[in-house]
PDB file of C-alpha atoms in Angstrom:
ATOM      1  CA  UNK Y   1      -9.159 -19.298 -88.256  1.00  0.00           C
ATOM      2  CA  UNK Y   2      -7.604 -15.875 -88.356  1.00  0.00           C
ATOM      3  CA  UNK Y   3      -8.173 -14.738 -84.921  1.00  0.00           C
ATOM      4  CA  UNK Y   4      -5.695 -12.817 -83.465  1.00  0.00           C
ATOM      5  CA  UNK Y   5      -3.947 -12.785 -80.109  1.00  0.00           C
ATOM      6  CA  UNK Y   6      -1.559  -9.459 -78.468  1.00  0.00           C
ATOM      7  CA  UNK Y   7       0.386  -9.793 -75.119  1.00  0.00           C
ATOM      8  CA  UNK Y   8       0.982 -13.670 -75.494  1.00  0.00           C
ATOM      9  CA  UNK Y   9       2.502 -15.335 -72.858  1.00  0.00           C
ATOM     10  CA  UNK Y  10       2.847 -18.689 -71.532  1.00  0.00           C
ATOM     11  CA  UNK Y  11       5.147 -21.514 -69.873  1.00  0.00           C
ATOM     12  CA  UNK Y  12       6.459 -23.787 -73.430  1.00  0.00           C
ATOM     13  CA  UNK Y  13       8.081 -27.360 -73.525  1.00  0.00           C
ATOM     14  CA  UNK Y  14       9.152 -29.871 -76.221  1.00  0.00           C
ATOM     15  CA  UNK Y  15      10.611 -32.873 -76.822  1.00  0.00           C
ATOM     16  CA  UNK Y  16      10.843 -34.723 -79.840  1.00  0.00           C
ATOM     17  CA  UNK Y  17       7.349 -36.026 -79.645  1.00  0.00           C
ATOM     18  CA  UNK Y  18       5.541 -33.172 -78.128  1.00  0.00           C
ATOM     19  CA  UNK Y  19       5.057 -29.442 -77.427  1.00  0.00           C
ATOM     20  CA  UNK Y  20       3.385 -28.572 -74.526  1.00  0.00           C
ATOM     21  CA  UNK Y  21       2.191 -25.041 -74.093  1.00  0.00           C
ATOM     22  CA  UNK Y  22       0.792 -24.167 -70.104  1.00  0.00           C
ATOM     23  CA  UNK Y  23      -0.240 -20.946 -68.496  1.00  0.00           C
ATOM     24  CA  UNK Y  24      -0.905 -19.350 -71.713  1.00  0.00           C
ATOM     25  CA  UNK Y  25      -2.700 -16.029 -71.493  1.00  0.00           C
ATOM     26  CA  UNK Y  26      -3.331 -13.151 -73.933  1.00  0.00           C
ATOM     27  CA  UNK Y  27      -5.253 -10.194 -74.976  1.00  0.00           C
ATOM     28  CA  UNK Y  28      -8.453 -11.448 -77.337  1.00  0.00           C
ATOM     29  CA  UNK Y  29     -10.711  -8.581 -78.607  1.00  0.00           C
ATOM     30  CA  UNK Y  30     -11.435  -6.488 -75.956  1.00  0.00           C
ATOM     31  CA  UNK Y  31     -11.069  -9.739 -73.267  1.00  0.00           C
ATOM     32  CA  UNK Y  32      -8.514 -12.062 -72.175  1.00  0.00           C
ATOM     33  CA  UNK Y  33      -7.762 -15.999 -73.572  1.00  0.00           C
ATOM     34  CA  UNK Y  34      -6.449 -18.441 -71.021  1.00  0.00           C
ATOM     35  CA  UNK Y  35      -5.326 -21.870 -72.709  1.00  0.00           C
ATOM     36  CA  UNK Y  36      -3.624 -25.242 -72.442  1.00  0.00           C
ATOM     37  CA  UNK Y  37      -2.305 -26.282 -75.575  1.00  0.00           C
ATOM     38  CA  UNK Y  38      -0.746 -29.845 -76.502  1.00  0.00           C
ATOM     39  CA  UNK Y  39       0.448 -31.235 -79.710  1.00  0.00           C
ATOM     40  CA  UNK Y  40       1.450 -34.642 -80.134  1.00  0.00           C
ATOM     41  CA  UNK Y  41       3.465 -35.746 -83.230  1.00  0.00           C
ATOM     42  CA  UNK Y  42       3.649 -39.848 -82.716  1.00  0.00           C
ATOM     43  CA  UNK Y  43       2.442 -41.722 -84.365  1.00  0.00           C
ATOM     44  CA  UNK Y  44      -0.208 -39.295 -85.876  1.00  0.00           C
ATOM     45  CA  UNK Y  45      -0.046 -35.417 -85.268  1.00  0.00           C
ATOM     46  CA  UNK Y  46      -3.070 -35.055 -83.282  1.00  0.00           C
ATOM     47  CA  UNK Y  47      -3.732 -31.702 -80.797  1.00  0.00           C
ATOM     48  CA  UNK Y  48      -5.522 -31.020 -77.805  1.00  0.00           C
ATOM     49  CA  UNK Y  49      -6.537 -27.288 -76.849  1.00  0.00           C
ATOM     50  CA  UNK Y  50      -8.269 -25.810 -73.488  1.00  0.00           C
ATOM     51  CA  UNK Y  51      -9.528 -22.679 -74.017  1.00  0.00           C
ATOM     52  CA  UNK Y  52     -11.212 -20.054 -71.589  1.00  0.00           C
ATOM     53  CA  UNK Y  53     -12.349 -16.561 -72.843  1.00  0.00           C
ATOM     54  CA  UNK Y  54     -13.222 -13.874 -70.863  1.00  0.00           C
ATOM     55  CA  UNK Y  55     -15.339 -10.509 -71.515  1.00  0.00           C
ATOM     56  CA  UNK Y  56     -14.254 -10.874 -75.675  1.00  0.00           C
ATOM     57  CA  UNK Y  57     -16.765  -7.972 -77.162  1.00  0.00           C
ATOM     58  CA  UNK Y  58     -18.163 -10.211 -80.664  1.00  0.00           C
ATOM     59  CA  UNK Y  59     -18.166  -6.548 -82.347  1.00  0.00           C
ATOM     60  CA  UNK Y  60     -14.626  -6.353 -82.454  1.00  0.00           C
ATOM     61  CA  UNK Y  61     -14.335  -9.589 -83.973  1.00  0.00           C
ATOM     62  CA  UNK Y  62     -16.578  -8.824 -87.279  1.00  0.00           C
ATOM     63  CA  UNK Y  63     -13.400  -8.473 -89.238  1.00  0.00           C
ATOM     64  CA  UNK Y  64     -12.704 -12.348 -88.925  1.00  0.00           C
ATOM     65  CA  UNK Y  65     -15.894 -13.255 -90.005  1.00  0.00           C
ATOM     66  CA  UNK Y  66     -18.029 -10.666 -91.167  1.00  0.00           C
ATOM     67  CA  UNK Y  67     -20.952 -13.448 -91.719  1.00  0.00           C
ATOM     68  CA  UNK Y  68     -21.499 -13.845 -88.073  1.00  0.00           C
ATOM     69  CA  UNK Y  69     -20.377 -11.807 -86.275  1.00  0.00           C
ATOM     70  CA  UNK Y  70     -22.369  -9.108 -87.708  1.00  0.00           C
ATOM     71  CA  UNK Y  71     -25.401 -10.732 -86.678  1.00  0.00           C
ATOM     72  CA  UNK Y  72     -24.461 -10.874 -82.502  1.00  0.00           C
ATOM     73  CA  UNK Y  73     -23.650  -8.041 -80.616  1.00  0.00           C
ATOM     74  CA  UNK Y  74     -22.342  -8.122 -76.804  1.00  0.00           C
ATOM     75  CA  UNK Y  75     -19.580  -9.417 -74.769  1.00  0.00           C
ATOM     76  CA  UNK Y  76     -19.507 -13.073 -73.528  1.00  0.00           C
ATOM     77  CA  UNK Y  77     -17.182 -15.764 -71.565  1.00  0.00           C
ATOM     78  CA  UNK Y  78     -16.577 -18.960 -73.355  1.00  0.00           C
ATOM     79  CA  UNK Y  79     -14.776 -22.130 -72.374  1.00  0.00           C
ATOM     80  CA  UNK Y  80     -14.088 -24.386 -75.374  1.00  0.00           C
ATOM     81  CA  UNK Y  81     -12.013 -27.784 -76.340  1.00  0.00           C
ATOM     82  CA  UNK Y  82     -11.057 -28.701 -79.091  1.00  0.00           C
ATOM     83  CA  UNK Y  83      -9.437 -32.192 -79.951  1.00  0.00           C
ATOM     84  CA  UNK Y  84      -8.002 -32.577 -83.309  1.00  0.00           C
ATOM     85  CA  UNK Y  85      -5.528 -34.080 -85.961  1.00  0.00           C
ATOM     86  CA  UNK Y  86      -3.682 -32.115 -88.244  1.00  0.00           C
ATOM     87  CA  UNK Y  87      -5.680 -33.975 -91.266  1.00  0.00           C
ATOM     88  CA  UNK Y  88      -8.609 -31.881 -90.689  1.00  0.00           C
ATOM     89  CA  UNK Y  89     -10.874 -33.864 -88.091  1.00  0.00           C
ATOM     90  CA  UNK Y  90     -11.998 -31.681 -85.486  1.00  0.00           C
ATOM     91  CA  UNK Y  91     -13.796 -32.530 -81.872  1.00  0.00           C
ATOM     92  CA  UNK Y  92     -15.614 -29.191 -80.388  1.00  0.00           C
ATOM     93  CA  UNK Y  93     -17.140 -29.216 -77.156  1.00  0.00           C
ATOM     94  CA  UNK Y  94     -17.520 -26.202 -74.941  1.00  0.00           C
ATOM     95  CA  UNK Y  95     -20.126 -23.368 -73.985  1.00  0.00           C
ATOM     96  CA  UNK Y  96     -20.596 -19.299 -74.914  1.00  0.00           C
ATOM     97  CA  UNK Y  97     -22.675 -17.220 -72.522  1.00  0.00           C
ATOM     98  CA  UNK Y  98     -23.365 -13.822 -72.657  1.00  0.00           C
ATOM     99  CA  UNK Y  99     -22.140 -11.101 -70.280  1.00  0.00           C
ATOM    100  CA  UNK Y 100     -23.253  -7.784 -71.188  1.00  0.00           C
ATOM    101  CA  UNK Y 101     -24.835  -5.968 -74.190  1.00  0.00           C
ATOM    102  CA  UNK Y 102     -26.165  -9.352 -75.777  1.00  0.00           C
ATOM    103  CA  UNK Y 103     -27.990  -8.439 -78.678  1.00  0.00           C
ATOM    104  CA  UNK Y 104     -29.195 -10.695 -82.073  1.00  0.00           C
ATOM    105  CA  UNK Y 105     -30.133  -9.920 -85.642  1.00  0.00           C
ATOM    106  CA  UNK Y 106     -33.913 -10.157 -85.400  1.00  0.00           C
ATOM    107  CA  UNK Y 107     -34.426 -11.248 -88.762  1.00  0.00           C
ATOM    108  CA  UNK Y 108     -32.401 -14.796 -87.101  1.00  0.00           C
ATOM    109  CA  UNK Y 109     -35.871 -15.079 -85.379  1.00  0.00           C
ATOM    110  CA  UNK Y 110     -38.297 -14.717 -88.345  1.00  0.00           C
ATOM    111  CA  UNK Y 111     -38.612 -18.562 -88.167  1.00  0.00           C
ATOM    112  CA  UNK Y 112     -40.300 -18.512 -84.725  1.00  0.00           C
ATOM    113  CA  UNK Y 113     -42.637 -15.424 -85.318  1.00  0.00           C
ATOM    114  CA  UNK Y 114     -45.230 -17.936 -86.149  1.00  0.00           C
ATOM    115  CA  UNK Y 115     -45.367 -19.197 -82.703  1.00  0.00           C
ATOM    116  CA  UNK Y 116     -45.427 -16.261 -80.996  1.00  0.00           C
ATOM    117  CA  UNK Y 117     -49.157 -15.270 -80.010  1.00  0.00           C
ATOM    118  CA  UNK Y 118     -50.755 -12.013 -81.413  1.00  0.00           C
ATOM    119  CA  UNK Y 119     -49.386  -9.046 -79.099  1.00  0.00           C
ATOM    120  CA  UNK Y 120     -47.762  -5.942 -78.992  1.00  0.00           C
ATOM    121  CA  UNK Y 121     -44.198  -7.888 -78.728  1.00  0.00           C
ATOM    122  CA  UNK Y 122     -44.610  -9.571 -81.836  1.00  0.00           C
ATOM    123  CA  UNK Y 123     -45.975  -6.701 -83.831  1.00  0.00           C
ATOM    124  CA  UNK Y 124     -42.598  -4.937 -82.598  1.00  0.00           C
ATOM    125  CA  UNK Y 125     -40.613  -7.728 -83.504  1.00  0.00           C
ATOM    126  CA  UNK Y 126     -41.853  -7.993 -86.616  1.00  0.00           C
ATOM    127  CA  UNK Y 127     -40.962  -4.463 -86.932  1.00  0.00           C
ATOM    128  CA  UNK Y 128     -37.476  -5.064 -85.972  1.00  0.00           C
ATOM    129  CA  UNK Y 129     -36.951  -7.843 -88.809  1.00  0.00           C
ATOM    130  CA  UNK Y 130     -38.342  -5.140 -91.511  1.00  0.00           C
ATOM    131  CA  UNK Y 131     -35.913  -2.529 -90.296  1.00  0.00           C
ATOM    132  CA  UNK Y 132     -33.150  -4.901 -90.018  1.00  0.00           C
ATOM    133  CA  UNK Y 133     -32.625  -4.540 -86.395  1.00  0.00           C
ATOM    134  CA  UNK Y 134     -31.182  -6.085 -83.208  1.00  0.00           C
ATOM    135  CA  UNK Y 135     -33.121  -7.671 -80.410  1.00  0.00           C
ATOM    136  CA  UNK Y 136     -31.786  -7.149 -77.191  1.00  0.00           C
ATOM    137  CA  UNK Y 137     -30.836 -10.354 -75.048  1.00  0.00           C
ATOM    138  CA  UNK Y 138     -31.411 -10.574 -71.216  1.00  0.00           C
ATOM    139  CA  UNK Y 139     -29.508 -14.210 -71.200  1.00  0.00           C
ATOM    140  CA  UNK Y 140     -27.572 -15.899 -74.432  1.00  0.00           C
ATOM    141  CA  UNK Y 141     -26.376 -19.208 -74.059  1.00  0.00           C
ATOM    142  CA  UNK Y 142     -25.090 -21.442 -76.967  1.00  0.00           C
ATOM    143  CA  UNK Y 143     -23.518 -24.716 -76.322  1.00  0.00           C
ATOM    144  CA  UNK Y 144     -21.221 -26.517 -78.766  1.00  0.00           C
ATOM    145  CA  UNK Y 145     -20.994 -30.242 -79.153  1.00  0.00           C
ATOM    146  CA  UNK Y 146     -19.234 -31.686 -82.245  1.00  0.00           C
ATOM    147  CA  UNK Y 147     -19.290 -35.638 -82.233  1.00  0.00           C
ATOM    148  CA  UNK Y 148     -17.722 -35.561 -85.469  1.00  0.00           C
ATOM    149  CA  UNK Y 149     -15.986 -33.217 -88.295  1.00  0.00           C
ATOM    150  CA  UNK Y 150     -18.453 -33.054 -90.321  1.00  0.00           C
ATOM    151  CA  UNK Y 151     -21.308 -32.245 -87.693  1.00  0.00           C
ATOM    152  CA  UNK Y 152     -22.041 -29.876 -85.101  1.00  0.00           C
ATOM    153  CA  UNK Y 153     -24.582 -30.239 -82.343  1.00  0.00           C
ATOM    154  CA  UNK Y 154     -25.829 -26.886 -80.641  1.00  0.00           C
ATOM    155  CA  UNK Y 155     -27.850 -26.599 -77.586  1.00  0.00           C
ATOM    156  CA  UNK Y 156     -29.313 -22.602 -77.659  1.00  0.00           C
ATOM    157  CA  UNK Y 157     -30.895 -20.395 -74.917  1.00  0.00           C
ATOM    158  CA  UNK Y 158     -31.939 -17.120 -75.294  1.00  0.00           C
ATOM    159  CA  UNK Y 159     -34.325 -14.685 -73.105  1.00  0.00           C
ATOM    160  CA  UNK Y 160     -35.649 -11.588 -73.745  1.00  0.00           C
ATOM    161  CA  UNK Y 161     -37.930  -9.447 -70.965  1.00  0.00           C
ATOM    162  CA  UNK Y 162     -38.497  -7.031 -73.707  1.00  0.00           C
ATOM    163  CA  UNK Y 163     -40.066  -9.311 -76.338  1.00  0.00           C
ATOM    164  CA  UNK Y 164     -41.412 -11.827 -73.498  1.00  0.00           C
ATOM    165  CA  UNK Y 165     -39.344 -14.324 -75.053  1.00  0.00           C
ATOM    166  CA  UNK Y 166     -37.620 -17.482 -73.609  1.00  0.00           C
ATOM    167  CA  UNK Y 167     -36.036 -19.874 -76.527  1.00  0.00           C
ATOM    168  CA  UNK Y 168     -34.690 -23.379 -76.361  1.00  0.00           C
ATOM    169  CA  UNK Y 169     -32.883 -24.369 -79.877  1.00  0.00           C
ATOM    170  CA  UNK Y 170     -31.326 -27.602 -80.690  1.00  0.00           C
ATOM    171  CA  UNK Y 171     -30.411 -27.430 -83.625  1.00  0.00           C
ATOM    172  CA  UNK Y 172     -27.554 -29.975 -85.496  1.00  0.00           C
ATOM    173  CA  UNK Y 173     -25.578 -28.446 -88.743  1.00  0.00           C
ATOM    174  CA  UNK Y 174     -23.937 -30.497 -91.269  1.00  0.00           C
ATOM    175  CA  UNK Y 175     -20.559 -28.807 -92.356  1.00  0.00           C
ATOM    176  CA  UNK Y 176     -19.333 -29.146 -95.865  1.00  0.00           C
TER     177      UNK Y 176
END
């Protein structure tokens, strides 16, 4: 994934069938990542990870991925599992919620401009999308649910007072 970690530390065990890493804590982007991690070697390599984020500012993490994380702005908290085998299949589940200083590419909201009746919110949203600009978010929720590797379910919520706007999303992606 390329994300990186400072400060690690963390309670480790092995055997010959599994490493078990407890307590693990560490500095992530501007926050702090606590985690429970467990991989299993017998008679498949398969993982299991328990993740909890706190206060991680997306801006410091455009350098990872420059594709998203140039469209969000703020900090958030996020608690996220992730099941998996070393072949590649991967089981997400978790949620992301804003904590301060959400804000989101406006042109990500073109699609719903449409829907929006005529008023002085969407003329100045529309004027945000021109200029390229950021929409500022009172409450940003996204919630993550992959049944399989292949496919990821996401359950969106986003409010803005500013722009009068209150958005439920489902939307499901097919990864290739």
């Amino acid at each position: 994934f390329g994300f990186e970690l400072t400060e690690v530390i963390g309670d480790f065990a092995a055997s010959s069938s599994r490493i078990k890493m407890t307590d693990v804590q560490a500095r992530f982007y501007g926050g702090s990542l606590n985690a429970e991690i467990v991989l299993e070697f017998a008679p498949e390599p398969v993982y299991h990870i328990e993740t909890e984020l706190t206060g991680v500012d997306l801006g410091l993490m455009r350098a990872v991925n420059q594709g998203i994380f140039s469209q969000v702005k703020g900090k958030v908290d996020a608690d996220l599992n992730i099941d998996g085998k070393t072949g590649g299949e991967n089981i997400i589940k978790g949620e992301i919620r804003s904590i301060e200083g959400a804000e989101v590419k406006a042109m990500l909201l073109k699609p719903l401009l449409d829907y929006i009746p005529q008023s002085t919110q969407k003329v100045d949203l529309n004027a945000l999308i021109v200029q390229n600009g950021d929409v500022p978010l009172d409450v940003a929720v996204v919630k993550i649910d992959s049944i399989r590797d292949d496919a990821l379910n996401t359950d969106i919520k986003l409010k803005s007072k500013k722009f009068n706007l209150d958005i439920g999303l489902k939307a499901d992606f097919n990864i290739e």
